[in-house]
Tab-separated table of C-alpha atoms in Angstrom:
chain	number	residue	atom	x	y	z
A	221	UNK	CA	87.124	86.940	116.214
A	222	UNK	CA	85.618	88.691	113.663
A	223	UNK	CA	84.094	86.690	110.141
A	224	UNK	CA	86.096	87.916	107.641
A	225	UNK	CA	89.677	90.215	107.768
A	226	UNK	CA	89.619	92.746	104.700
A	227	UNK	CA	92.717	93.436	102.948
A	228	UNK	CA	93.495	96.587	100.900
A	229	UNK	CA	96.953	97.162	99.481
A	230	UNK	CA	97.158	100.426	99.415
A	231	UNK	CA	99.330	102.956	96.913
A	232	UNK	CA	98.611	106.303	95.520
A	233	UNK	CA	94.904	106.144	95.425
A	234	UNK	CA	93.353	109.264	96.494
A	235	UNK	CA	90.893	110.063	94.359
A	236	UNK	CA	89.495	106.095	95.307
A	237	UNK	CA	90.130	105.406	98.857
A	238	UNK	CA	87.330	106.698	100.441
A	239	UNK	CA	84.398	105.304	98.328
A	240	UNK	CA	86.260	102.023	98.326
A	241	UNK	CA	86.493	101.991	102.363
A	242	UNK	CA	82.887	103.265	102.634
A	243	UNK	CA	81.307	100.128	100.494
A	244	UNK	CA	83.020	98.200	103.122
A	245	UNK	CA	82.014	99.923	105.879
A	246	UNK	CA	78.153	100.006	104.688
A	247	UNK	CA	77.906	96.183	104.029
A	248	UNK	CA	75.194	94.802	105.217
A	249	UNK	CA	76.927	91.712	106.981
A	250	UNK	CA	78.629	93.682	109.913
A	251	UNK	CA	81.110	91.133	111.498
A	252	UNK	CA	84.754	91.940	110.153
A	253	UNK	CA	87.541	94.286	109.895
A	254	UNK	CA	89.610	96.124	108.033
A	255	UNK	CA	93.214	95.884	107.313
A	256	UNK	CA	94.896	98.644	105.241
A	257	UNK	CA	98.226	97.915	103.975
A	258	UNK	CA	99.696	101.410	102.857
A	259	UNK	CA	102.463	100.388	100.874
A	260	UNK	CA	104.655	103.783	100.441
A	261	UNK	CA	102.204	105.800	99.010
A	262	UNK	CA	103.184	109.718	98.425
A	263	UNK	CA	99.905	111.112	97.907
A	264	UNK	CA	96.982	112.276	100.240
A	265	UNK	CA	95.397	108.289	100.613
A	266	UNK	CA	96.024	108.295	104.193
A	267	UNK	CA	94.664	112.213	105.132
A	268	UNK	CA	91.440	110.447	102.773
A	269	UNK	CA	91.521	107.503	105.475
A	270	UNK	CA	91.471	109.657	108.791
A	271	UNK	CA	87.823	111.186	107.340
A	272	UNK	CA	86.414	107.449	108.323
A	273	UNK	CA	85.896	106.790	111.523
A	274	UNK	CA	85.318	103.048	112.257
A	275	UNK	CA	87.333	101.259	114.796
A	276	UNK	CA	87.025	97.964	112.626
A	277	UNK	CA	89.984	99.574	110.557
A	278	UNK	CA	93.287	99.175	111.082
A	279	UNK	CA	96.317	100.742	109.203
A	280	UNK	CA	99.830	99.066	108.613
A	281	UNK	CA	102.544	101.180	106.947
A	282	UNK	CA	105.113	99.886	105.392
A	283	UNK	CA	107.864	101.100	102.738
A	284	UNK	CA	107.152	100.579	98.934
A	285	UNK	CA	107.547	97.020	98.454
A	286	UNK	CA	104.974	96.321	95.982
A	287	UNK	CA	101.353	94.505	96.355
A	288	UNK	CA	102.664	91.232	97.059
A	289	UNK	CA	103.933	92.194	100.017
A	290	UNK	CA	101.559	94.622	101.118
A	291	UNK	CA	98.454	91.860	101.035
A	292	UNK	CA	101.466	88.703	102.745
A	293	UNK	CA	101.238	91.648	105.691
A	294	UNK	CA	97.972	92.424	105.799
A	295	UNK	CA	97.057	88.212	105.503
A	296	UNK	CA	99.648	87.642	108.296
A	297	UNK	CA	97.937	90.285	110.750
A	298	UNK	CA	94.315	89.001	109.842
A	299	UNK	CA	92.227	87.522	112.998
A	300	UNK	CA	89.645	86.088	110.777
A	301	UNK	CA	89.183	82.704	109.028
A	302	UNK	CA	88.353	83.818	106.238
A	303	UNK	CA	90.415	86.342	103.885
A	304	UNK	CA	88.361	88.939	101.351
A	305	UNK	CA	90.289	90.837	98.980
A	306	UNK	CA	89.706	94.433	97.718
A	307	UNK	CA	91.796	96.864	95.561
A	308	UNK	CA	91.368	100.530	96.398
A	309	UNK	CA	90.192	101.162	93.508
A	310	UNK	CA	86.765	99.040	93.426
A	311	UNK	CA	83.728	98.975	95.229
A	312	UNK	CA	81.742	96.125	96.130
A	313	UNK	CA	78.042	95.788	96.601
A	314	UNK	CA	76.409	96.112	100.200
A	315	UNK	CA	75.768	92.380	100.224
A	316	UNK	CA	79.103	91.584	99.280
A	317	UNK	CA	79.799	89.934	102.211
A	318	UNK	CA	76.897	88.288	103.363
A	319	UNK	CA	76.390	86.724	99.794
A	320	UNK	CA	79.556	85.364	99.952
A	321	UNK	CA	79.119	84.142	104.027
A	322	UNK	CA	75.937	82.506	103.218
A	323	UNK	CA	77.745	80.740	100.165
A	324	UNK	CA	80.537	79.160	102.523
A	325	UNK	CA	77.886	77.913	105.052
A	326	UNK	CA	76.364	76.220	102.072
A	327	UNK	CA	79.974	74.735	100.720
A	328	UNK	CA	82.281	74.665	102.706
A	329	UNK	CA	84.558	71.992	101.061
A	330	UNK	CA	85.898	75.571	99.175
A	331	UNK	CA	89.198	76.551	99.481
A	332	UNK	CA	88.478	79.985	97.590
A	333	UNK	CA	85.543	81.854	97.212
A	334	UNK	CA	83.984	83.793	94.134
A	335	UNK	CA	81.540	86.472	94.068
A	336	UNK	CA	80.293	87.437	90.351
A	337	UNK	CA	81.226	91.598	89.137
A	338	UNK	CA	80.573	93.239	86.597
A	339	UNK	CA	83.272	95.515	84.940
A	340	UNK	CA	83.142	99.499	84.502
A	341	UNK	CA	84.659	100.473	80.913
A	342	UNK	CA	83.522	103.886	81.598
A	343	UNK	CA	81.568	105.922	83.702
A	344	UNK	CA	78.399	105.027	81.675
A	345	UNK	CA	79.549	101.174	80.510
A	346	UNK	CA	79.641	98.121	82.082
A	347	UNK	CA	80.618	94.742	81.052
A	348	UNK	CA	78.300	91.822	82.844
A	349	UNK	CA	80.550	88.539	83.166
A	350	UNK	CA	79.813	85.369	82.419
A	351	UNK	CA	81.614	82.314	82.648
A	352	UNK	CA	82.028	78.941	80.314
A	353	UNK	CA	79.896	76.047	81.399
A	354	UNK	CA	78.836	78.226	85.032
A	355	UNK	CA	74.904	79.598	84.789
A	356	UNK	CA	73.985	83.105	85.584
A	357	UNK	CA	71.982	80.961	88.419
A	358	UNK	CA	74.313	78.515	90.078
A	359	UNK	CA	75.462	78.797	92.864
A	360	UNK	CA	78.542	76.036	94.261
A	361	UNK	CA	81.367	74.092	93.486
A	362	UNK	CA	83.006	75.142	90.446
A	363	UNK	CA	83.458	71.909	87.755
A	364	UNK	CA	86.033	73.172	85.951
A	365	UNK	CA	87.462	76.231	87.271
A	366	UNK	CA	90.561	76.434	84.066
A	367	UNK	CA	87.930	76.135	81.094
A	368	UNK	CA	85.442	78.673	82.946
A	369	UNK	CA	87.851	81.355	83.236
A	370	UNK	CA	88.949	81.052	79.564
A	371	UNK	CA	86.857	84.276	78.558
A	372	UNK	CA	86.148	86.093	81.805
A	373	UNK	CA	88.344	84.752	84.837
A	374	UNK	CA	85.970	83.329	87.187
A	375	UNK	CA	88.354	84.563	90.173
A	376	UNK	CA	89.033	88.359	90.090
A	377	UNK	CA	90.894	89.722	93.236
A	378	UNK	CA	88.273	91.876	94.375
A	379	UNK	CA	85.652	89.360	94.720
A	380	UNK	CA	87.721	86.792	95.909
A	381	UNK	CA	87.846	84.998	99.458
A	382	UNK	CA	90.007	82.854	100.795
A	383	UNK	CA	90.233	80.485	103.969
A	384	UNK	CA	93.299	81.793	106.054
A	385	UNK	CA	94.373	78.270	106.269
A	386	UNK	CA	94.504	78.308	102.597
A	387	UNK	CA	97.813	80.830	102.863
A	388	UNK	CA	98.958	78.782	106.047
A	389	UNK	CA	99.626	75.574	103.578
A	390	UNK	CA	100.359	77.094	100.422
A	391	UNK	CA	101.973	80.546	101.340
A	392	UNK	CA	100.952	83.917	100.222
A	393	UNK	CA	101.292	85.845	97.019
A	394	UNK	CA	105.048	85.204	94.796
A	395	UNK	CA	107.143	87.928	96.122
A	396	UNK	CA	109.062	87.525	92.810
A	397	UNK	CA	106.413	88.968	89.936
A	398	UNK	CA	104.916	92.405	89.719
A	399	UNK	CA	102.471	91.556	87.028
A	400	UNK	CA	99.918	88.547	87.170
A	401	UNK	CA	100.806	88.228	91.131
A	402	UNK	CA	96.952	87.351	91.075
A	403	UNK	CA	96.828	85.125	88.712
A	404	UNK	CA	99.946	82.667	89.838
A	405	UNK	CA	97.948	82.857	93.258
A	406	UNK	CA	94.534	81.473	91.989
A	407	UNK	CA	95.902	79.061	89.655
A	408	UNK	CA	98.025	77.170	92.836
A	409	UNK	CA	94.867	77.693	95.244
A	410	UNK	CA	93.035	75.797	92.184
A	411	UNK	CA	95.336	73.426	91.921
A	412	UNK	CA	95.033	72.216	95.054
A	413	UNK	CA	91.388	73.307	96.406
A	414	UNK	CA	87.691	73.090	95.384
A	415	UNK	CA	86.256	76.567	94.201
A	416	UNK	CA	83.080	77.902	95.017
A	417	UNK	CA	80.916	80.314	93.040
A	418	UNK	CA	78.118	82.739	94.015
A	419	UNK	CA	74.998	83.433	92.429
A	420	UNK	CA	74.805	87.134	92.452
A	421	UNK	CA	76.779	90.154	91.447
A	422	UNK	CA	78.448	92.073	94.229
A	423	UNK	CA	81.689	93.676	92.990
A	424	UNK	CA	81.850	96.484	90.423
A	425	UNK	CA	85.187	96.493	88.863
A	426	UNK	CA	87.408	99.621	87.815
A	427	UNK	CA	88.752	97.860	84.753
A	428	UNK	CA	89.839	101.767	83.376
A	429	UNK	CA	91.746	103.090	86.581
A	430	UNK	CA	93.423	99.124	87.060
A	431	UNK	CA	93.901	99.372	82.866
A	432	UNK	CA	95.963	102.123	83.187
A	433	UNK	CA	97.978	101.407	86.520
A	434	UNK	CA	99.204	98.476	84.269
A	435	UNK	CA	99.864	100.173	81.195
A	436	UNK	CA	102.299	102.829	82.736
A	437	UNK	CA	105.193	100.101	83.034
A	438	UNK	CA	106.265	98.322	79.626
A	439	UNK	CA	106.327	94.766	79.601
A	440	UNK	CA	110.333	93.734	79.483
A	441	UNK	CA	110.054	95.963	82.905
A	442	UNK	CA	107.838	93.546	85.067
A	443	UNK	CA	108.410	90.682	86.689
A	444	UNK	CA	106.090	87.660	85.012
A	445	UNK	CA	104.785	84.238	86.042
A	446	UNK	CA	106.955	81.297	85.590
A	447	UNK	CA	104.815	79.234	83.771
A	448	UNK	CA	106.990	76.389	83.685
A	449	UNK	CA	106.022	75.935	87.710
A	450	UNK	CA	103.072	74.457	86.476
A	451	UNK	CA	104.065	72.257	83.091
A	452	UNK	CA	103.955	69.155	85.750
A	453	UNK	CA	100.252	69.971	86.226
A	454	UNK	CA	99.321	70.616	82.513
A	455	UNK	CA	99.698	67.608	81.430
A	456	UNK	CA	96.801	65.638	82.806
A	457	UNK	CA	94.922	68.803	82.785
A	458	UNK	CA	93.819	69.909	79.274
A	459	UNK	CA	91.795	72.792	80.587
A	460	UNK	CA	94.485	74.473	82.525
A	461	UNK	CA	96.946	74.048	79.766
A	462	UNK	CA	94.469	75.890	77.119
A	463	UNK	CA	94.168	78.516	80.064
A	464	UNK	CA	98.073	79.344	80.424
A	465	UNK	CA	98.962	78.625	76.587
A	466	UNK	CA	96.348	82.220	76.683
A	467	UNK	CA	98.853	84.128	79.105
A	468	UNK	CA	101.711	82.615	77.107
A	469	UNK	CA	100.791	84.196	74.162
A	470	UNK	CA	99.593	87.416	75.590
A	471	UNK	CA	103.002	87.879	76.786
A	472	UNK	CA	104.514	86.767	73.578
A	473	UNK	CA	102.684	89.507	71.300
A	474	UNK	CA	103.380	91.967	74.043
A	475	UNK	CA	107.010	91.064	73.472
A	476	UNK	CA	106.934	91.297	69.612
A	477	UNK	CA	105.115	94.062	69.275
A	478	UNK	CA	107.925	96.044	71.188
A	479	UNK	CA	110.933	94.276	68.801
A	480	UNK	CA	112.055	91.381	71.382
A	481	UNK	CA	111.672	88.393	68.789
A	482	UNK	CA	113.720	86.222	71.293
A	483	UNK	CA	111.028	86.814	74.321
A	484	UNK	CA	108.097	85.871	71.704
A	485	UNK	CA	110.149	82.975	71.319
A	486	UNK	CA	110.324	82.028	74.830
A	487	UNK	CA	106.726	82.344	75.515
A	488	UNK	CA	105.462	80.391	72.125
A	489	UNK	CA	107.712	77.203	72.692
A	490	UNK	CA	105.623	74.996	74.845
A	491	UNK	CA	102.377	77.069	73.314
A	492	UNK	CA	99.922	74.172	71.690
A	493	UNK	CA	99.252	75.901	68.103
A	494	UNK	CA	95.699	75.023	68.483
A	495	UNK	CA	95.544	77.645	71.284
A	496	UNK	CA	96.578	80.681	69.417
A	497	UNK	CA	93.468	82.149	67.680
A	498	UNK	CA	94.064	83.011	63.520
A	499	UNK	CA	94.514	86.880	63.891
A	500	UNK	CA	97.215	86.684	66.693
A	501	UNK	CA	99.091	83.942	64.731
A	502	UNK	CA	99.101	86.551	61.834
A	503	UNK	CA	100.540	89.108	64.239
A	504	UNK	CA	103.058	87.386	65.697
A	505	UNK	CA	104.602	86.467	62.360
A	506	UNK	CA	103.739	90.010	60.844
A	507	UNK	CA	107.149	91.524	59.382
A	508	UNK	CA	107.535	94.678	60.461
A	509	UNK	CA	108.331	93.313	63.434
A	510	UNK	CA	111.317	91.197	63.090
């Protein structure tokens, strides 16, 4: 069996596919495979895949059901223990994968798995993370995972890894949102795991090309986390209720911005006032708007 199973969702990403594969295939930690999910995609991805020729990839087709789906299949197919996520649109480091094996032999109490990234604005910009109360240094258990993530999330889905039994006991990713589908995940694994942290930088993330995949469909046209699936949690958990009372009203001034005064409302009424920063409150109460 190999180390780790791979999973790449996999729709409309020519122009990425192949450097994305090859930064797999060229890690330096050799033991694991590949599992492509293409999830109805109508461009050239899969002509881009045939130019690789490794027979630690495998390719499962399926109709356009969205990434949800397309990562449940490719999870449900894996022979590994241990689950590593990439979008195929980033690239990760050649130690990717043997930073983040040698952090799991040194904690293995971990239910998920973060490698640090750094974030490409541009082709000539990059953002280096860093995360509340979490040195540039340390490397283990994560303290406080909520109040880390409040600025940059300490789990992004490309440098995330999970234990397969993880999905086993908790299920896979909510079939039922479009948009935060990652998030909803890591906040239940956190809920309910320890998280470890690496010490060094292995993923570089395409915030532009994932910016603008999101952008193309308006808010009131995705499906969004239920946040009231976690109020039970939030009470005994100041951290994680700071941390969602940010999504909360994210959504809300995405709402208001478009006109949809009753959504804002929605989203603001369990939102702790202290948690909305000055300038937002001022544009969610802004005029031209209602």
């Amino acid at each position: 069996m190999p180390k780790f199973s791979v999973i790449i969702p996999l729709f409309n990403k020519e122009k990425f596919i192949t450097n994305t594969l090859k930064s797999v295939i060229n890690q330096s930690f050799k033991d694991f495979e590949v599992i492509i999910i293409d999830d109805g995609s109508t461009d050239n991805s899969l002509a881009q895949i045939d130019t690789i020729n490794d027979n630690r990839i495998h390719l499962l087709i399926q109709e356009n059901q969205g990434v949800s789906s397309a990562r449940n299949k490719g999870i449900k197919h894996a022979k590994a223990a241990y689950i590593a996520f990439l979008d195929a649109d980033d690239i990760w480091k050649q130690n990717h994968l043997e930073v983040l094996y040698n952090t799991i032999q040194k904690f293995p109490k971990a239910g998920m798995y973060c490698s640090r990234y750094i974030t490409e604005i541009t082709k000539k910009q990059y953002i280096h993370n860093k995360f509340i109360a979490i040195e540039t240094t340390y490397e283990g258990y994560v303290e406080d995972f909520f109040k880390s993530s409040l600025i940059n999330r300490v789990a992004l889905t490309s440098a995330v890894c999970i234990k397969k039994t993880v999905f086993d006991e908790i299920g896979g990713f909510d079939l039922n949102i479009s948009s935060g589908q990652d998030l909803d995940y890591w906040i239940r694994i956190a809920l309910h795991y320890k998280i470890a942290i690496t010490n060094k930088t292995t993923l570089i993330y395409n915030y532009n090309e994932n910016n603008y995949s999101l952008s193309k469909t308006p808010i009131y046209n995705k499906k969004l986390i239920n946040f009231e699936n976690f109020q039970k949690f939030e009470h005994n958990n100041p951290s994680l209720k700071q941390f969602l009372d940010l999504y909360r009203v994210e959504y809300a001034l995405n709402f208001y911005l478009l006109g949809y005064k009753k959504q804002r409302d929605f989203y603001l009424k369990n939102v702790d006032k202290k948690n909305i920063p000055t300038k937002t409150k001022i544009l969610l109460t802004v005029s031209k708007f209602k």
